[in-house]
PDB file of C-alpha atoms in Angstrom:
ATOM      1  CA  MET A   1       0.156   2.536 -22.076  1.00 42.00           C
ATOM      2  CA  PRO A   2      -1.750   5.043 -19.924  1.00 44.00           C
ATOM      3  CA  GLY A   3      -3.632   7.617 -21.941  1.00 46.00           C
ATOM      4  CA  THR A   4      -4.032   5.531 -25.086  1.00 54.00           C
ATOM      5  CA  PHE A   5      -7.697   4.725 -24.435  1.00 61.00           C
ATOM      6  CA  LYS A   6     -10.002   7.366 -22.994  1.00 71.00           C
ATOM      7  CA  THR A   7     -13.679   7.044 -22.290  1.00 71.00           C
ATOM      8  CA  GLU A   8     -16.178   9.401 -20.708  1.00 66.00           C
ATOM      9  CA  SER A   9     -18.369   6.526 -19.541  1.00 76.00           C
ATOM     10  CA  PRO A  10     -17.870   5.602 -15.856  1.00 76.00           C
ATOM     11  CA  PHE A  11     -19.626   2.305 -16.657  1.00 78.00           C
ATOM     12  CA  THR A  12     -17.046   1.384 -19.303  1.00 85.00           C
ATOM     13  CA  ARG A  13     -14.134   2.425 -17.091  1.00 85.00           C
ATOM     14  CA  ALA A  14     -15.429   0.344 -14.174  1.00 85.00           C
ATOM     15  CA  LEU A  15     -16.157  -2.634 -16.444  1.00 86.00           C
ATOM     16  CA  ILE A  16     -12.731  -2.792 -18.074  1.00 90.00           C
ATOM     17  CA  ALA A  17     -10.690  -1.746 -15.030  1.00 88.00           C
ATOM     18  CA  GLY A  18     -12.558  -4.210 -12.804  1.00 88.00           C
ATOM     19  CA  ALA A  19     -12.072  -7.106 -15.220  1.00 89.00           C
ATOM     20  CA  LEU A  20      -8.347  -6.343 -15.499  1.00 89.00           C
ATOM     21  CA  ALA A  21      -7.929  -6.006 -11.731  1.00 90.00           C
ATOM     22  CA  GLY A  22      -9.768  -9.251 -10.950  1.00 88.00           C
ATOM     23  CA  THR A  23      -7.808 -11.327 -13.437  1.00 89.00           C
ATOM     24  CA  THR A  24      -4.480  -9.827 -12.368  1.00 89.00           C
ATOM     25  CA  VAL A  25      -4.918 -10.454  -8.650  1.00 86.00           C
ATOM     26  CA  ASP A  26      -6.444 -13.926  -8.898  1.00 84.00           C
ATOM     27  CA  LEU A  27      -3.776 -15.316 -11.209  1.00 87.00           C
ATOM     28  CA  SER A  28      -0.786 -13.679  -9.517  1.00 86.00           C
ATOM     29  CA  LEU A  29      -1.752 -14.807  -5.996  1.00 85.00           C
ATOM     30  CA  TYR A  30      -3.420 -18.118  -6.781  1.00 87.00           C
ATOM     31  CA  PRO A  31      -0.824 -20.324  -4.982  1.00 88.00           C
ATOM     32  CA  ILE A  32      -1.413 -18.497  -1.675  1.00 84.00           C
ATOM     33  CA  ASP A  33      -5.169 -18.955  -2.085  1.00 83.00           C
ATOM     34  CA  THR A  34      -4.635 -22.694  -2.628  1.00 86.00           C
ATOM     35  CA  LEU A  35      -2.523 -23.022   0.539  1.00 87.00           C
ATOM     36  CA  LYS A  36      -5.160 -21.116   2.532  1.00 82.00           C
ATOM     37  CA  THR A  37      -7.919 -23.432   1.293  1.00 82.00           C
ATOM     38  CA  ARG A  38      -5.912 -26.536   2.213  1.00 87.00           C
ATOM     39  CA  LEU A  39      -5.149 -25.194   5.694  1.00 85.00           C
ATOM     40  CA  GLN A  40      -8.871 -24.654   6.270  1.00 82.00           C
ATOM     41  CA  SER A  41      -9.959 -28.059   4.901  1.00 83.00           C
ATOM     42  CA  SER A  42     -11.363 -30.523   7.459  1.00 80.00           C
ATOM     43  CA  SER A  43      -9.210 -33.240   5.812  1.00 83.00           C
ATOM     44  CA  GLY A  44      -6.046 -31.486   6.931  1.00 85.00           C
ATOM     45  CA  PHE A  45      -3.325 -29.661   5.019  1.00 89.00           C
ATOM     46  CA  SER A  46      -1.295 -32.684   3.877  1.00 90.00           C
ATOM     47  CA  ALA A  47      -4.303 -34.817   2.914  1.00 88.00           C
ATOM     48  CA  SER A  48      -5.647 -31.896   0.877  1.00 87.00           C
ATOM     49  CA  GLY A  49      -2.473 -31.718  -1.190  1.00 89.00           C
ATOM     50  CA  GLY A  50       0.029 -29.856   0.976  1.00 89.00           C
ATOM     51  CA  PHE A  51       2.435 -27.924  -1.220  1.00 90.00           C
ATOM     52  CA  ARG A  52       1.756 -30.102  -4.269  1.00 89.00           C
ATOM     53  CA  GLY A  53      -0.124 -28.819  -7.305  1.00 87.00           C
ATOM     54  CA  ILE A  54      -0.694 -25.307  -5.990  1.00 88.00           C
ATOM     55  CA  TYR A  55      -2.257 -24.244  -9.308  1.00 87.00           C
ATOM     56  CA  ALA A  56      -4.962 -26.939  -9.099  1.00 85.00           C
ATOM     57  CA  GLY A  57      -8.310 -25.440 -10.102  1.00 83.00           C
ATOM     58  CA  VAL A  58      -6.814 -22.365 -11.730  1.00 86.00           C
ATOM     59  CA  GLY A  59      -9.005 -22.848 -14.808  1.00 84.00           C
ATOM     60  CA  SER A  60     -12.161 -21.823 -12.957  1.00 84.00           C
ATOM     61  CA  ALA A  61     -10.371 -18.750 -11.585  1.00 82.00           C
ATOM     62  CA  VAL A  62      -9.306 -17.734 -15.100  1.00 81.00           C
ATOM     63  CA  ILE A  63     -12.910 -17.948 -16.312  1.00 87.00           C
ATOM     64  CA  GLY A  64     -14.587 -16.365 -13.288  1.00 87.00           C
ATOM     65  CA  SER A  65     -12.181 -13.585 -12.282  1.00 87.00           C
ATOM     66  CA  ALA A  66     -12.893 -10.992 -14.959  1.00 89.00           C
ATOM     67  CA  PRO A  67     -16.726 -11.113 -14.979  1.00 91.00           C
ATOM     68  CA  GLY A  68     -16.924 -11.306 -11.172  1.00 90.00           C
ATOM     69  CA  ALA A  69     -14.700  -8.276 -10.591  1.00 90.00           C
ATOM     70  CA  ALA A  70     -16.303  -6.347 -13.457  1.00 91.00           C
ATOM     71  CA  LEU A  71     -19.763  -6.952 -11.981  1.00 93.00           C
ATOM     72  CA  PHE A  72     -18.558  -5.728  -8.605  1.00 92.00           C
ATOM     73  CA  PHE A  73     -17.054  -2.464  -9.833  1.00 92.00           C
ATOM     74  CA  VAL A  74     -19.857  -1.641 -12.273  1.00 93.00           C
ATOM     75  CA  THR A  75     -22.371  -2.026  -9.429  1.00 95.00           C
ATOM     76  CA  TYR A  76     -20.091  -0.210  -6.985  1.00 93.00           C
ATOM     77  CA  GLU A  77     -19.523   2.852  -9.177  1.00 90.00           C
ATOM     78  CA  ALA A  78     -23.176   2.991 -10.306  1.00 92.00           C
ATOM     79  CA  THR A  79     -24.410   2.888  -6.705  1.00 94.00           C
ATOM     80  CA  LYS A  80     -21.975   5.616  -5.640  1.00 91.00           C
ATOM     81  CA  THR A  81     -23.129   7.812  -8.527  1.00 90.00           C
ATOM     82  CA  TYR A  82     -26.798   7.229  -7.638  1.00 91.00           C
ATOM     83  CA  PHE A  83     -26.453   8.114  -3.954  1.00 88.00           C
ATOM     84  CA  ARG A  84     -24.253  11.124  -4.641  1.00 84.00           C
ATOM     85  CA  SER A  85     -27.000  12.610  -6.818  1.00 82.00           C
ATOM     86  CA  TYR A  86     -28.853  13.366  -3.578  1.00 80.00           C
ATOM     87  CA  SER A  87     -27.699  16.147  -1.260  1.00 73.00           C
ATOM     88  CA  PRO A  88     -27.347  14.904   2.335  1.00 73.00           C
ATOM     89  CA  SER A  89     -28.915  16.803   5.210  1.00 72.00           C
ATOM     90  CA  PRO A  90     -26.601  18.740   7.572  1.00 70.00           C
ATOM     91  CA  GLN A  91     -27.172  16.029  10.193  1.00 67.00           C
ATOM     92  CA  THR A  92     -26.002  13.208   7.911  1.00 70.00           C
ATOM     93  CA  ALA A  93     -23.396  15.035   5.793  1.00 69.00           C
ATOM     94  CA  ARG A  94     -20.487  13.759   7.896  1.00 76.00           C
ATOM     95  CA  TRP A  95     -21.498  10.132   7.364  1.00 82.00           C
ATOM     96  CA  ALA A  96     -22.765  10.430   3.800  1.00 84.00           C
ATOM     97  CA  ASP A  97     -19.593   9.215   2.070  1.00 87.00           C
ATOM     98  CA  PRO A  98     -18.831   6.259   4.402  1.00 88.00           C
ATOM     99  CA  LEU A  99     -22.451   5.097   4.249  1.00 89.00           C
ATOM    100  CA  THR A 100     -22.473   5.461   0.464  1.00 92.00           C
ATOM    101  CA  HIS A 101     -19.297   3.391   0.180  1.00 92.00           C
ATOM    102  CA  MET A 102     -20.725   0.729   2.511  1.00 92.00           C
ATOM    103  CA  ALA A 103     -23.954   0.466   0.529  1.00 93.00           C
ATOM    104  CA  ALA A 104     -22.145   0.467  -2.831  1.00 94.00           C
ATOM    105  CA  ALA A 105     -19.641  -2.184  -1.731  1.00 92.00           C
ATOM    106  CA  SER A 106     -22.384  -4.392  -0.268  1.00 94.00           C
ATOM    107  CA  LEU A 107     -24.486  -4.302  -3.445  1.00 95.00           C
ATOM    108  CA  GLY A 108     -21.348  -4.851  -5.522  1.00 94.00           C
ATOM    109  CA  GLU A 109     -20.478  -7.995  -3.575  1.00 91.00           C
ATOM    110  CA  VAL A 110     -23.982  -9.442  -3.881  1.00 92.00           C
ATOM    111  CA  ALA A 111     -23.795  -8.914  -7.665  1.00 93.00           C
ATOM    112  CA  ALA A 112     -20.277 -10.386  -7.898  1.00 92.00           C
ATOM    113  CA  CYS A 113     -21.289 -13.483  -5.917  1.00 91.00           C
ATOM    114  CA  ALA A 114     -23.507 -14.527  -8.813  1.00 92.00           C
ATOM    115  CA  VAL A 115     -20.239 -15.419 -10.572  1.00 91.00           C
ATOM    116  CA  ARG A 116     -17.923 -15.885  -7.605  1.00 89.00           C
ATOM    117  CA  VAL A 117     -19.806 -18.604  -5.712  1.00 91.00           C
ATOM    118  CA  PRO A 118     -19.950 -21.286  -8.458  1.00 92.00           C
ATOM    119  CA  THR A 119     -16.369 -20.398  -9.378  1.00 91.00           C
ATOM    120  CA  GLU A 120     -15.302 -20.877  -5.746  1.00 86.00           C
ATOM    121  CA  VAL A 121     -17.174 -24.177  -5.366  1.00 89.00           C
ATOM    122  CA  VAL A 122     -15.456 -25.679  -8.403  1.00 90.00           C
ATOM    123  CA  LYS A 123     -12.064 -24.125  -7.670  1.00 88.00           C
ATOM    124  CA  GLN A 124     -11.855 -25.159  -4.022  1.00 85.00           C
ATOM    125  CA  ARG A 125     -12.777 -28.771  -4.721  1.00 87.00           C
ATOM    126  CA  ALA A 126      -9.882 -28.940  -7.151  1.00 86.00           C
ATOM    127  CA  GLN A 127      -7.577 -27.117  -4.712  1.00 85.00           C
ATOM    128  CA  ALA A 128      -8.399 -29.614  -1.961  1.00 83.00           C
ATOM    129  CA  VAL A 129      -7.558 -32.494  -4.359  1.00 80.00           C
ATOM    130  CA  GLN A 130     -11.106 -33.835  -4.370  1.00 85.00           C
ATOM    131  CA  PHE A 131     -10.804 -33.763  -8.189  1.00 86.00           C
ATOM    132  CA  ARG A 132      -7.907 -33.653 -10.654  1.00 84.00           C
ATOM    133  CA  SER A 133      -8.933 -30.297 -12.096  1.00 85.00           C
ATOM    134  CA  SER A 134     -11.617 -27.632 -11.974  1.00 86.00           C
ATOM    135  CA  PHE A 135     -13.108 -29.105 -15.156  1.00 88.00           C
ATOM    136  CA  ALA A 136     -13.388 -32.521 -13.481  1.00 90.00           C
ATOM    137  CA  ALA A 137     -15.037 -30.916 -10.451  1.00 89.00           C
ATOM    138  CA  LEU A 138     -17.556 -29.139 -12.678  1.00 90.00           C
ATOM    139  CA  GLN A 139     -18.264 -32.346 -14.620  1.00 91.00           C
ATOM    140  CA  ALA A 140     -18.972 -34.202 -11.369  1.00 91.00           C
ATOM    141  CA  ILE A 141     -21.499 -31.562 -10.315  1.00 91.00           C
ATOM    142  CA  LEU A 142     -23.232 -31.495 -13.703  1.00 93.00           C
ATOM    143  CA  ALA A 143     -23.315 -35.323 -13.816  1.00 92.00           C
ATOM    144  CA  ARG A 144     -25.665 -35.287 -10.824  1.00 89.00           C
ATOM    145  CA  ARG A 145     -28.435 -33.790 -12.954  1.00 90.00           C
ATOM    146  CA  ASP A 146     -30.061 -37.177 -13.556  1.00 89.00           C
ATOM    147  CA  VAL A 147     -30.249 -37.759  -9.794  1.00 88.00           C
ATOM    148  CA  VAL A 148     -31.044 -34.323  -8.352  1.00 90.00           C
ATOM    149  CA  GLY A 149     -32.379 -32.480 -11.412  1.00 92.00           C
ATOM    150  CA  VAL A 150     -31.455 -29.068 -12.755  1.00 91.00           C
ATOM    151  CA  VAL A 151     -32.501 -27.349  -9.531  1.00 92.00           C
ATOM    152  CA  GLY A 152     -30.295 -29.698  -7.524  1.00 91.00           C
ATOM    153  CA  VAL A 153     -27.298 -28.958  -9.752  1.00 92.00           C
ATOM    154  CA  TRP A 154     -27.985 -25.243  -9.398  1.00 92.00           C
ATOM    155  CA  ARG A 155     -28.073 -25.556  -5.612  1.00 91.00           C
ATOM    156  CA  GLU A 156     -24.817 -27.520  -5.640  1.00 90.00           C
ATOM    157  CA  LEU A 157     -23.082 -24.865  -7.732  1.00 91.00           C
ATOM    158  CA  TYR A 158     -24.334 -22.182  -5.351  1.00 92.00           C
ATOM    159  CA  ARG A 159     -23.585 -24.127  -2.186  1.00 87.00           C
ATOM    160  CA  GLY A 160     -22.377 -21.674   0.444  1.00 81.00           C
ATOM    161  CA  TRP A 161     -24.055 -18.689  -1.266  1.00 88.00           C
ATOM    162  CA  GLY A 162     -25.493 -17.381   1.988  1.00 84.00           C
ATOM    163  CA  VAL A 163     -22.315 -17.678   4.041  1.00 79.00           C
ATOM    164  CA  THR A 164     -20.232 -16.257   1.157  1.00 82.00           C
ATOM    165  CA  VAL A 165     -22.429 -13.154   1.032  1.00 88.00           C
ATOM    166  CA  LEU A 166     -22.304 -13.083   4.841  1.00 82.00           C
ATOM    167  CA  ARG A 167     -18.498 -13.075   4.614  1.00 79.00           C
ATOM    168  CA  GLU A 168     -18.096 -10.701   1.672  1.00 84.00           C
ATOM    169  CA  VAL A 169     -20.485  -7.966   2.804  1.00 89.00           C
ATOM    170  CA  PRO A 170     -18.782  -7.378   6.203  1.00 90.00           C
ATOM    171  CA  PHE A 171     -15.413  -7.618   4.446  1.00 90.00           C
ATOM    172  CA  THR A 172     -16.242  -4.918   1.907  1.00 92.00           C
ATOM    173  CA  VAL A 173     -18.055  -2.774   4.485  1.00 92.00           C
ATOM    174  CA  ILE A 174     -14.672  -2.576   6.248  1.00 94.00           C
ATOM    175  CA  GLN A 175     -12.319  -2.553   3.258  1.00 94.00           C
ATOM    176  CA  PHE A 176     -13.876  -0.100   0.831  1.00 93.00           C
ATOM    177  CA  PRO A 177     -14.834   2.760   3.172  1.00 93.00           C
ATOM    178  CA  LEU A 178     -11.328   2.475   4.662  1.00 95.00           C
ATOM    179  CA  TRP A 179      -9.750   2.474   1.174  1.00 95.00           C
ATOM    180  CA  GLU A 180     -11.868   5.434   0.043  1.00 93.00           C
ATOM    181  CA  GLY A 181     -11.191   7.261   3.314  1.00 94.00           C
ATOM    182  CA  LEU A 182      -7.421   6.830   2.948  1.00 96.00           C
ATOM    183  CA  LYS A 183      -7.606   8.089  -0.650  1.00 95.00           C
ATOM    184  CA  GLU A 184      -9.565  11.164   0.464  1.00 93.00           C
ATOM    185  CA  TRP A 185      -7.061  11.779   3.259  1.00 94.00           C
ATOM    186  CA  ARG A 186      -4.249  11.654   0.684  1.00 94.00           C
ATOM    187  CA  ARG A 187      -6.079  14.094  -1.610  1.00 93.00           C
ATOM    188  CA  ARG A 188      -6.496  16.604   1.207  1.00 92.00           C
ATOM    189  CA  ARG A 189      -2.879  16.191   2.278  1.00 93.00           C
ATOM    190  CA  THR A 190      -1.402  16.666  -1.219  1.00 92.00           C
ATOM    191  CA  GLY A 191      -3.969  19.041  -2.706  1.00 91.00           C
ATOM    192  CA  ARG A 192      -4.244  16.801  -5.773  1.00 90.00           C
ATOM    193  CA  GLN A 193      -7.575  15.635  -7.174  1.00 85.00           C
ATOM    194  CA  GLY A 194      -6.322  12.287  -8.431  1.00 87.00           C
ATOM    195  CA  ILE A 195      -4.761   9.265  -6.743  1.00 92.00           C
ATOM    196  CA  SER A 196      -1.903   7.300  -8.279  1.00 94.00           C
ATOM    197  CA  ALA A 197      -1.979   3.547  -8.759  1.00 94.00           C
ATOM    198  CA  VAL A 198       0.825   3.112  -6.204  1.00 95.00           C
ATOM    199  CA  GLU A 199      -1.048   5.127  -3.577  1.00 96.00           C
ATOM    200  CA  SER A 200      -4.272   3.254  -4.266  1.00 96.00           C
ATOM    201  CA  GLY A 201      -2.446  -0.066  -4.013  1.00 96.00           C
ATOM    202  CA  LEU A 202      -0.840   0.857  -0.687  1.00 97.00           C
ATOM    203  CA  PHE A 203      -4.169   1.944   0.799  1.00 97.00           C
ATOM    204  CA  GLY A 204      -5.843  -1.155  -0.621  1.00 96.00           C
ATOM    205  CA  SER A 205      -3.237  -3.333   1.074  1.00 96.00           C
ATOM    206  CA  VAL A 206      -3.848  -1.768   4.492  1.00 96.00           C
ATOM    207  CA  ALA A 207      -7.631  -1.893   4.135  1.00 96.00           C
ATOM    208  CA  GLY A 208      -7.556  -5.481   2.888  1.00 94.00           C
ATOM    209  CA  ALA A 209      -5.356  -6.723   5.736  1.00 95.00           C
ATOM    210  CA  VAL A 210      -7.668  -5.245   8.371  1.00 95.00           C
ATOM    211  CA  ALA A 211     -10.808  -6.622   6.724  1.00 94.00           C
ATOM    212  CA  ALA A 212      -9.238 -10.051   6.140  1.00 93.00           C
ATOM    213  CA  GLY A 213      -8.275 -10.537   9.772  1.00 93.00           C
ATOM    214  CA  VAL A 214     -11.705  -9.567  11.082  1.00 91.00           C
ATOM    215  CA  THR A 215     -13.627 -11.823   8.690  1.00 91.00           C
ATOM    216  CA  THR A 216     -11.427 -14.959   8.865  1.00 91.00           C
ATOM    217  CA  PRO A 217     -13.986 -16.995  10.899  1.00 91.00           C
ATOM    218  CA  LEU A 218     -16.610 -16.469   8.182  1.00 88.00           C
ATOM    219  CA  ASP A 219     -14.089 -17.475   5.522  1.00 86.00           C
ATOM    220  CA  VAL A 220     -13.250 -20.734   7.327  1.00 89.00           C
ATOM    221  CA  LEU A 221     -16.955 -21.534   7.706  1.00 88.00           C
ATOM    222  CA  LYS A 222     -17.546 -20.841   4.003  1.00 83.00           C
ATOM    223  CA  THR A 223     -14.652 -23.094   2.965  1.00 82.00           C
ATOM    224  CA  ARG A 224     -15.836 -25.990   5.154  1.00 86.00           C
ATOM    225  CA  MET A 225     -19.366 -25.732   3.738  1.00 85.00           C
ATOM    226  CA  MET A 226     -18.150 -25.736   0.135  1.00 78.00           C
ATOM    227  CA  LEU A 227     -15.841 -28.732   0.707  1.00 81.00           C
ATOM    228  CA  ALA A 228     -18.362 -30.826   2.646  1.00 82.00           C
ATOM    229  CA  ARG A 229     -19.406 -34.073   0.969  1.00 77.00           C
ATOM    230  CA  GLU A 230     -23.045 -33.343   1.750  1.00 80.00           C
ATOM    231  CA  LYS A 231     -24.966 -30.084   1.918  1.00 79.00           C
ATOM    232  CA  VAL A 232     -24.792 -28.664   5.451  1.00 82.00           C
ATOM    233  CA  GLY A 233     -26.307 -25.473   6.842  1.00 83.00           C
ATOM    234  CA  ALA A 234     -24.119 -22.712   8.259  1.00 83.00           C
ATOM    235  CA  GLY A 235     -25.363 -23.159  11.824  1.00 87.00           C
ATOM    236  CA  GLU A 236     -24.880 -26.931  11.807  1.00 89.00           C
ATOM    237  CA  MET A 237     -21.418 -26.657  10.271  1.00 89.00           C
ATOM    238  CA  ALA A 238     -20.352 -24.000  12.788  1.00 90.00           C
ATOM    239  CA  GLY A 239     -21.531 -26.288  15.616  1.00 92.00           C
ATOM    240  CA  ARG A 240     -19.569 -29.241  14.235  1.00 89.00           C
ATOM    241  CA  MET A 241     -16.427 -27.139  13.894  1.00 89.00           C
ATOM    242  CA  LEU A 242     -16.736 -25.840  17.443  1.00 91.00           C
ATOM    243  CA  ARG A 243     -17.246 -29.341  18.866  1.00 91.00           C
ATOM    244  CA  ASP A 244     -14.422 -30.922  16.878  1.00 87.00           C
ATOM    245  CA  GLY A 245     -11.783 -28.205  16.987  1.00 85.00           C
ATOM    246  CA  GLY A 246     -12.748 -25.552  19.508  1.00 89.00           C
ATOM    247  CA  GLY A 247     -12.786 -21.820  18.874  1.00 88.00           C
ATOM    248  CA  GLY A 248      -9.310 -21.817  17.346  1.00 87.00           C
ATOM    249  CA  VAL A 249     -10.532 -23.714  14.272  1.00 89.00           C
ATOM    250  CA  PHE A 250     -12.285 -20.551  13.074  1.00 91.00           C
ATOM    251  CA  PHE A 251      -8.919 -18.832  12.665  1.00 90.00           C
ATOM    252  CA  LYS A 252      -7.187 -21.537  10.630  1.00 86.00           C
ATOM    253  CA  GLY A 253      -5.398 -20.084   7.635  1.00 83.00           C
ATOM    254  CA  MET A 254      -5.601 -16.553   9.047  1.00 89.00           C
ATOM    255  CA  GLY A 255      -1.933 -15.844   8.306  1.00 87.00           C
ATOM    256  CA  PRO A 256      -2.047 -16.800   4.617  1.00 83.00           C
ATOM    257  CA  ARG A 257      -5.445 -15.092   4.258  1.00 86.00           C
ATOM    258  CA  VAL A 258      -4.185 -11.778   5.669  1.00 91.00           C
ATOM    259  CA  VAL A 259      -0.989 -11.945   3.578  1.00 87.00           C
ATOM    260  CA  TRP A 260      -2.902 -12.989   0.455  1.00 80.00           C
ATOM    261  CA  ILE A 261      -5.548 -10.272   0.772  1.00 89.00           C
ATOM    262  CA  SER A 262      -3.061  -7.610   1.859  1.00 93.00           C
ATOM    263  CA  VAL A 263      -0.900  -8.245  -1.205  1.00 91.00           C
ATOM    264  CA  GLY A 264      -4.053  -8.877  -3.231  1.00 89.00           C
ATOM    265  CA  GLY A 265      -5.541  -5.564  -2.103  1.00 92.00           C
ATOM    266  CA  ALA A 266      -2.439  -3.784  -3.376  1.00 94.00           C
ATOM    267  CA  VAL A 267      -2.528  -5.587  -6.735  1.00 92.00           C
ATOM    268  CA  PHE A 268      -6.323  -5.475  -7.109  1.00 91.00           C
ATOM    269  CA  LEU A 269      -6.960  -1.844  -6.179  1.00 94.00           C
ATOM    270  CA  GLY A 270      -3.639  -0.643  -7.579  1.00 93.00           C
ATOM    271  CA  SER A 271      -4.282  -2.191 -10.994  1.00 92.00           C
ATOM    272  CA  TYR A 272      -7.894  -0.997 -10.886  1.00 92.00           C
ATOM    273  CA  GLN A 273      -6.754   2.573 -10.220  1.00 93.00           C
ATOM    274  CA  TRP A 274      -4.097   2.338 -12.932  1.00 92.00           C
ATOM    275  CA  ALA A 275      -6.619   1.210 -15.548  1.00 89.00           C
ATOM    276  CA  PHE A 276      -9.251   3.672 -14.299  1.00 87.00           C
ATOM    277  CA  ASN A 277      -6.783   6.570 -14.505  1.00 88.00           C
ATOM    278  CA  ALA A 278      -5.554   5.437 -17.925  1.00 87.00           C
ATOM    279  CA  MET A 279      -9.089   5.692 -19.267  1.00 86.00           C
ATOM    280  CA  GLY A 280      -9.572   9.218 -17.990  1.00 74.00           C
ATOM    281  CA  GLY A 281     -10.930   8.629 -14.494  1.00 64.00           C
ATOM    282  CA  VAL A 282      -9.677  10.263 -11.306  1.00 56.00           C
TER     283      VAL A 282
END
């Protein structure tokens, strides 16, 4: 219940609230994520599993959701606190908050990708029915150690790191300043200092939908790279996709992605705000 656990530490609030939010959104919306991955697969929707086994790979999501989201919010809140300790000049005061939110969200995503990328690699291979489960997908990657060595296994687990960061940073640079801006607008309009979980969820939904639509091409490219049988660079993969499917291929799965992230933004940022408020934050 709200109010039963209070803490004065912003670090602790961000850690616990972020872990709760990440687990909640990933598990509740996992089937939509699976359908999006299969729509974007070069093998085609039906060959990748269609509507069958929509919880394939959920094990990796269960393990990776909490630490990934916790890392993001701990970094995000710490970066905001650091930049706000400096007083902006009159010339930059108007842009201080949006730029702070952009920088904080970008650093948060880079930190979260340390957990998110290997989780995504394993999860998406199971979602696309390349393996029976996320555990089987992980075993297959680790079994290559004798052939490619530890470094090769590491590179396989972090395949698509660059394009994932390239996707996530623009996404958060749009989503989080918009989310924070809508919250500030609501505070000014109501005269209240705090924001409710429902309000935060609604603003998160709007911000997530906008960011998801804009960054869909990067998401499709990331998915194709992670599902490829061999390691392929982002430029080469983008060229292949353009030759084989034209420009429209970069917007495959846009509908499910926008719906998933719009609903996910409401669940993710609503549950984060609920937990953050319950622990004494505002």
